């Protein structure tokens, strides 16, 4: 019937094709229909609902609708944390998506905080060498690179101070391997 979870899955798949074609408004409409159906079938506190919220939030992020994207990402994260706990790959993905959103909005402190939580969670769940863990690690390094680049453009001495503070925090949270990657990027920026 029309209220079957497979209908929601089909709506999601069609929405993804529309998104890839750049038809964001059509994709958004189908994603919202999918979410409504999933909430009717499973209730509002279900992993499939969290995934649907994440899909809509990511589409809104692509469109630059950051406030609504943030609310939906947060709702998705809350559901996933309640259901799975802190150290689950889906929770880490939600944290990473929130970090990307904060980064786009220029809130580097919040972005770094969410990237660090995401990395720690994914590393604990899947290990340090998993491709998704490494992707989050690259996202974190990219943010640090961006912050240091902006800071050093303004004042080379202030960049060094920011660098040392970030490296201390990264070493405490992520270990020496991550710190070495950051140091290499910083060396390129400062030279």
CSV table of N, CA, C and O in Angstrom, one decimal, residues 25-102:
chain,number,residue,atom,x,y,z
A,25,UNK,N,14.5,21.5,-5.8
A,25,UNK,CA,13.1,21.6,-5.2
A,25,UNK,C,12.3,20.4,-5.4
A,25,UNK,O,11.5,20.0,-4.5
A,26,UNK,N,12.4,19.7,-6.5
A,26,UNK,CA,11.6,18.5,-6.7
A,26,UNK,C,12.1,17.4,-5.8
A,26,UNK,O,11.4,16.6,-5.2
A,27,UNK,N,13.4,17.3,-5.7
A,27,UNK,CA,14.0,16.4,-4.8
A,27,UNK,C,13.6,16.6,-3.3
A,27,UNK,O,13.2,15.7,-2.6
A,28,UNK,N,13.6,17.9,-2.9
A,28,UNK,CA,13.2,18.2,-1.6
A,28,UNK,C,11.7,17.8,-1.3
A,28,UNK,O,11.4,17.3,-0.2
A,29,UNK,N,10.9,18.0,-2.3
A,29,UNK,CA,9.5,17.7,-2.1
A,29,UNK,C,9.3,16.1,-1.9
A,29,UNK,O,8.6,15.7,-1.0
A,30,UNK,N,10.1,15.4,-2.7
A,30,UNK,CA,10.0,13.9,-2.5
A,30,UNK,C,10.6,13.4,-1.2
A,30,UNK,O,10.1,12.5,-0.5
A,31,UNK,N,11.7,14.1,-0.8
A,31,UNK,CA,12.3,13.7,0.5
A,31,UNK,C,11.3,14.0,1.6
A,31,UNK,O,11.2,13.2,2.6
A,32,UNK,N,10.6,15.1,1.5
A,32,UNK,CA,9.7,15.5,2.6
A,32,UNK,C,8.5,14.5,2.6
A,32,UNK,O,8.0,14.1,3.7
A,33,UNK,N,8.0,14.1,1.5
A,33,UNK,CA,7.0,13.1,1.4
A,33,UNK,C,7.5,11.8,2.0
A,33,UNK,O,6.7,11.1,2.8
A,34,UNK,N,8.7,11.4,1.7
A,34,UNK,CA,9.3,10.2,2.3
A,34,UNK,C,9.4,10.3,3.8
A,34,UNK,O,9.0,9.4,4.6
A,35,UNK,N,9.8,11.4,4.3
A,35,UNK,CA,9.9,11.7,5.8
A,35,UNK,C,8.5,11.5,6.4
A,35,UNK,O,8.3,10.9,7.5
A,36,UNK,N,7.5,12.2,5.9
A,36,UNK,CA,6.1,12.1,6.4
A,36,UNK,C,5.6,10.7,6.5
A,36,UNK,O,5.0,10.3,7.5
A,37,UNK,N,5.9,9.9,5.4
A,37,UNK,CA,5.5,8.6,5.4
A,37,UNK,C,6.2,7.7,6.5
A,37,UNK,O,5.5,7.0,7.2
A,38,UNK,N,7.5,7.9,6.6
A,38,UNK,CA,8.3,7.2,7.6
A,38,UNK,C,7.8,7.5,9.1
A,38,UNK,O,7.7,6.7,9.9
A,39,UNK,N,7.5,8.8,9.3
A,39,UNK,CA,7.0,9.2,10.6
A,39,UNK,C,5.7,8.6,10.9
A,39,UNK,O,5.4,8.2,12.1
A,40,UNK,N,4.8,8.5,9.9
A,40,UNK,CA,3.5,7.8,10.1
A,40,UNK,C,3.7,6.4,10.4
A,40,UNK,O,3.0,5.8,11.3
A,41,UNK,N,4.6,5.7,9.7
A,41,UNK,CA,4.7,4.3,9.8
A,41,UNK,C,5.5,3.9,11.1
A,41,UNK,O,5.1,3.0,11.8
A,42,UNK,N,6.6,4.6,11.4
A,42,UNK,CA,7.5,4.2,12.4
A,42,UNK,C,7.5,5.1,13.7
A,42,UNK,O,8.0,4.7,14.7
A,43,UNK,N,6.9,6.3,13.6
A,43,UNK,CA,6.9,7.2,14.6
A,43,UNK,C,8.1,8.1,14.4
A,43,UNK,O,8.9,7.9,13.5
A,44,UNK,N,8.3,9.1,15.3
A,44,UNK,CA,9.3,10.2,15.0
A,44,UNK,C,10.7,9.8,15.5
A,44,UNK,O,11.7,10.5,15.3
A,45,UNK,N,10.8,8.7,16.3
A,45,UNK,CA,12.1,8.3,16.9
A,45,UNK,C,12.6,7.0,16.3
A,45,UNK,O,12.7,6.0,17.1
A,46,UNK,N,12.9,7.0,15.1
A,46,UNK,CA,13.3,5.7,14.4
A,46,UNK,C,14.5,6.0,13.5
A,46,UNK,O,14.6,7.1,13.0
A,47,UNK,N,15.4,5.0,13.4
A,47,UNK,CA,16.6,5.3,12.5
A,47,UNK,C,16.3,5.7,11.1
A,47,UNK,O,17.0,6.6,10.6
A,48,UNK,N,15.3,5.2,10.5
A,48,UNK,CA,14.9,5.6,9.1
A,48,UNK,C,14.5,7.0,9.1
A,48,UNK,O,14.7,7.7,8.1
A,49,UNK,N,13.8,7.5,10.1
A,49,UNK,CA,13.4,8.9,10.2
A,49,UNK,C,14.6,9.8,10.3
A,49,UNK,O,14.7,10.8,9.7
A,50,UNK,N,15.6,9.3,11.1
A,50,UNK,CA,16.8,10.1,11.3
A,50,UNK,C,17.6,10.2,10.0
A,50,UNK,O,18.1,11.3,9.6
A,51,UNK,N,17.6,9.1,9.2
A,51,UNK,CA,18.3,9.2,7.9
A,51,UNK,C,17.6,10.1,7.0
A,51,UNK,O,18.2,10.9,6.2
A,52,UNK,N,16.2,10.1,7.0
A,52,UNK,CA,15.5,10.9,6.1
A,52,UNK,C,15.7,12.4,6.5
A,52,UNK,O,15.8,13.3,5.6
A,53,UNK,N,15.7,12.7,7.8
A,53,UNK,CA,16.0,14.1,8.2
A,53,UNK,C,17.4,14.5,7.7
A,53,UNK,O,17.6,15.6,7.3
A,54,UNK,N,18.3,13.6,7.8
A,54,UNK,CA,19.7,13.9,7.4
A,54,UNK,C,19.7,14.2,5.9
A,54,UNK,O,20.3,15.1,5.4
A,55,UNK,N,19.0,13.4,5.1
A,55,UNK,CA,18.9,13.6,3.6
A,55,UNK,C,18.3,15.0,3.3
A,55,UNK,O,18.9,15.7,2.4
A,56,UNK,N,17.3,15.4,4.0
A,56,UNK,CA,16.7,16.7,3.7
A,56,UNK,C,17.6,17.8,4.2
A,56,UNK,O,17.8,18.8,3.4
A,57,UNK,N,18.3,17.6,5.3
A,57,UNK,CA,19.2,18.6,5.8
A,57,UNK,C,20.4,18.8,4.8
A,57,UNK,O,20.8,19.9,4.5
A,58,UNK,N,20.9,17.7,4.3
A,58,UNK,CA,22.0,17.8,3.3
A,58,UNK,C,21.6,18.5,2.0
A,58,UNK,O,22.3,19.3,1.5
A,59,UNK,N,20.4,18.3,1.6
A,59,UNK,CA,19.8,19.0,0.4
A,59,UNK,C,19.7,20.5,0.7
A,59,UNK,O,20.0,21.3,-0.1
A,60,UNK,N,19.2,20.8,1.9
A,60,UNK,CA,19.0,22.2,2.3
A,60,UNK,C,20.4,22.9,2.4
A,60,UNK,O,20.6,24.0,2.0
A,61,UNK,N,21.4,22.1,2.9
A,61,UNK,CA,22.8,22.7,3.0
A,61,UNK,C,23.3,23.0,1.6
A,61,UNK,O,23.9,24.1,1.3
A,62,UNK,N,23.0,22.1,0.6
A,62,UNK,CA,23.4,22.4,-0.8
A,62,UNK,C,22.8,23.7,-1.3
A,62,UNK,O,23.3,24.4,-2.2
A,63,UNK,N,21.6,24.0,-0.9
A,63,UNK,CA,20.8,25.1,-1.3
A,63,UNK,C,21.1,26.4,-0.5
A,63,UNK,O,20.6,27.4,-0.8
A,64,UNK,N,21.9,26.2,0.5
A,64,UNK,CA,22.3,27.4,1.4
A,64,UNK,C,21.2,27.8,2.4
A,64,UNK,O,21.3,28.8,3.0
A,65,UNK,N,20.3,26.8,2.7
A,65,UNK,CA,19.3,27.1,3.7
A,65,UNK,C,19.8,26.5,5.0
A,65,UNK,O,19.4,25.4,5.5
A,66,UNK,N,20.8,27.2,5.6
A,66,UNK,CA,21.5,26.7,6.7
A,66,UNK,C,20.7,26.6,8.0
A,66,UNK,O,20.9,25.6,8.8
A,67,UNK,N,19.8,27.5,8.3
A,67,UNK,CA,19.1,27.4,9.6
A,67,UNK,C,18.2,26.2,9.7
A,67,UNK,O,18.2,25.4,10.7
A,68,UNK,N,17.4,25.9,8.6
A,68,UNK,CA,16.6,24.7,8.6
A,68,UNK,C,17.4,23.5,8.5
A,68,UNK,O,17.1,22.5,9.2
A,69,UNK,N,18.5,23.5,7.8
A,69,UNK,CA,19.4,22.3,7.7
A,69,UNK,C,20.0,22.0,9.1
A,69,UNK,O,20.0,20.8,9.5
A,70,UNK,N,20.3,23.0,9.8
A,70,UNK,CA,20.9,22.8,11.2
A,70,UNK,C,19.9,22.2,12.1
A,70,UNK,O,20.2,21.2,12.8
A,71,UNK,N,18.6,22.7,12.0
A,71,UNK,CA,17.6,22.1,12.9
A,71,UNK,C,17.3,20.6,12.5
A,71,UNK,O,17.2,19.8,13.4
A,72,UNK,N,17.3,20.3,11.3
A,72,UNK,CA,17.1,18.9,10.9
A,72,UNK,C,18.3,18.0,11.2
A,72,UNK,O,18.1,16.9,11.6
A,73,UNK,N,19.5,18.5,11.0
A,73,UNK,CA,20.7,17.7,11.3
A,73,UNK,C,20.7,17.5,12.8
A,73,UNK,O,21.0,16.4,13.3
A,74,UNK,N,20.3,18.5,13.6
A,74,UNK,CA,20.3,18.3,15.1
A,74,UNK,C,19.2,17.3,15.5
A,74,UNK,O,19.5,16.4,16.4
A,75,UNK,N,18.1,17.3,14.9
A,75,UNK,CA,17.0,16.3,15.2
A,75,UNK,C,17.5,14.9,14.8
A,75,UNK,O,17.3,14.0,15.6
A,76,UNK,N,18.1,14.8,13.7
A,76,UNK,CA,18.7,13.5,13.2
A,76,UNK,C,19.7,13.0,14.2
A,76,UNK,O,19.7,11.8,14.6
A,77,UNK,N,20.6,13.9,14.6
A,77,UNK,CA,21.7,13.5,15.6
A,77,UNK,C,21.0,13.1,16.9
A,77,UNK,O,21.5,12.1,17.5
A,78,UNK,N,20.1,13.8,17.4
A,78,UNK,CA,19.4,13.5,18.7
A,78,UNK,C,18.8,12.1,18.6
A,78,UNK,O,18.9,11.3,19.5
A,79,UNK,N,18.1,11.8,17.5
A,79,UNK,CA,17.5,10.5,17.4
A,79,UNK,C,18.5,9.4,17.4
A,79,UNK,O,18.4,8.4,18.1
A,80,UNK,N,19.6,9.6,16.6
A,80,UNK,CA,20.6,8.6,16.5
A,80,UNK,C,21.4,8.4,17.8
A,80,UNK,O,21.7,7.2,18.2
A,81,UNK,N,21.6,9.4,18.5
A,81,UNK,CA,22.3,9.3,19.8
A,81,UNK,C,21.4,8.5,20.8
A,81,UNK,O,21.9,7.7,21.6
A,82,UNK,N,20.1,8.8,20.8
A,82,UNK,CA,19.2,8.1,21.7
A,82,UNK,C,19.1,6.6,21.4
A,82,UNK,O,19.1,5.7,22.3
A,83,UNK,N,19.1,6.3,20.1
A,83,UNK,CA,18.9,4.9,19.7
A,83,UNK,C,20.2,4.1,19.7
A,83,UNK,O,20.2,3.0,20.2
A,84,UNK,N,21.3,4.7,19.2
A,84,UNK,CA,22.5,4.0,19.1
A,84,UNK,C,23.6,4.2,20.1
A,84,UNK,O,24.5,3.5,20.3
A,85,UNK,N,23.5,5.3,20.8
A,85,UNK,CA,24.6,5.7,21.7
A,85,UNK,C,25.6,6.6,21.0
A,85,UNK,O,25.5,6.8,19.8
A,86,UNK,N,26.6,7.1,21.7
A,86,UNK,CA,27.5,8.1,21.2
A,86,UNK,C,28.5,7.5,20.2
A,86,UNK,O,29.0,8.2,19.2
A,87,UNK,N,28.9,6.2,20.3
A,87,UNK,CA,30.0,5.7,19.5
A,87,UNK,C,29.4,4.7,18.4
A,87,UNK,O,29.8,3.6,18.3
A,88,UNK,N,28.6,5.3,17.6
A,88,UNK,CA,28.0,4.5,16.4
A,88,UNK,C,28.3,5.3,15.2
A,88,UNK,O,28.3,6.5,15.1
A,89,UNK,N,28.6,4.6,14.1
A,89,UNK,CA,28.9,5.2,12.8
A,89,UNK,C,27.9,6.3,12.4
A,89,UNK,O,28.2,7.3,11.8
A,90,UNK,N,26.6,6.0,12.5
A,90,UNK,CA,25.6,6.9,12.1
A,90,UNK,C,25.6,8.2,12.9
A,90,UNK,O,25.4,9.3,12.4
A,91,UNK,N,25.9,8.1,14.2
A,91,UNK,CA,26.1,9.3,15.1
A,91,UNK,C,27.3,10.1,14.6
A,91,UNK,O,27.2,11.3,14.5
A,92,UNK,N,28.4,9.4,14.3
A,92,UNK,CA,29.6,10.1,13.8
A,92,UNK,C,29.3,10.8,12.5
A,92,UNK,O,29.8,11.9,12.2
A,93,UNK,N,28.5,10.2,11.6
A,93,UNK,CA,28.1,10.8,10.3
A,93,UNK,C,27.3,12.1,10.6
A,93,UNK,O,27.6,13.2,10.0
A,94,UNK,N,26.4,12.0,11.5
A,94,UNK,CA,25.6,13.2,11.9
A,94,UNK,C,26.5,14.3,12.4
A,94,UNK,O,26.3,15.5,12.1
A,95,UNK,N,27.4,14.0,13.3
A,95,UNK,CA,28.3,14.9,13.9
A,95,UNK,C,29.2,15.6,12.7
A,95,UNK,O,29.4,16.8,12.7
A,96,UNK,N,29.6,14.8,11.8
A,96,UNK,CA,30.4,15.3,10.7
A,96,UNK,C,29.6,16.3,9.8
A,96,UNK,O,30.1,17.3,9.4
A,97,UNK,N,28.3,15.9,9.6
A,97,UNK,CA,27.5,16.8,8.8
A,97,UNK,C,27.2,18.1,9.5
A,97,UNK,O,27.2,19.2,8.8
A,98,UNK,N,27.0,18.0,10.8
A,98,UNK,CA,26.9,19.3,11.6
A,98,UNK,C,28.1,20.1,11.5
A,98,UNK,O,28.1,21.3,11.3
A,99,UNK,N,29.3,19.5,11.6
A,99,UNK,CA,30.6,20.2,11.5
A,99,UNK,C,30.7,20.9,10.1
A,99,UNK,O,31.1,22.1,10.0
A,100,UNK,N,30.4,20.2,9.1
A,100,UNK,CA,30.4,20.8,7.7
A,100,UNK,C,29.5,22.0,7.6
A,100,UNK,O,29.9,23.0,7.0
A,101,UNK,N,28.4,21.9,8.2
A,101,UNK,CA,27.4,23.0,8.2
A,101,UNK,C,28.0,24.2,9.0
A,101,UNK,O,27.9,25.4,8.5
A,102,UNK,N,28.5,24.0,10.2
A,102,UNK,CA,29.1,25.1,10.9
A,102,UNK,C,30.3,25.7,10.2
A,102,UNK,O,30.5,26.9,10.2
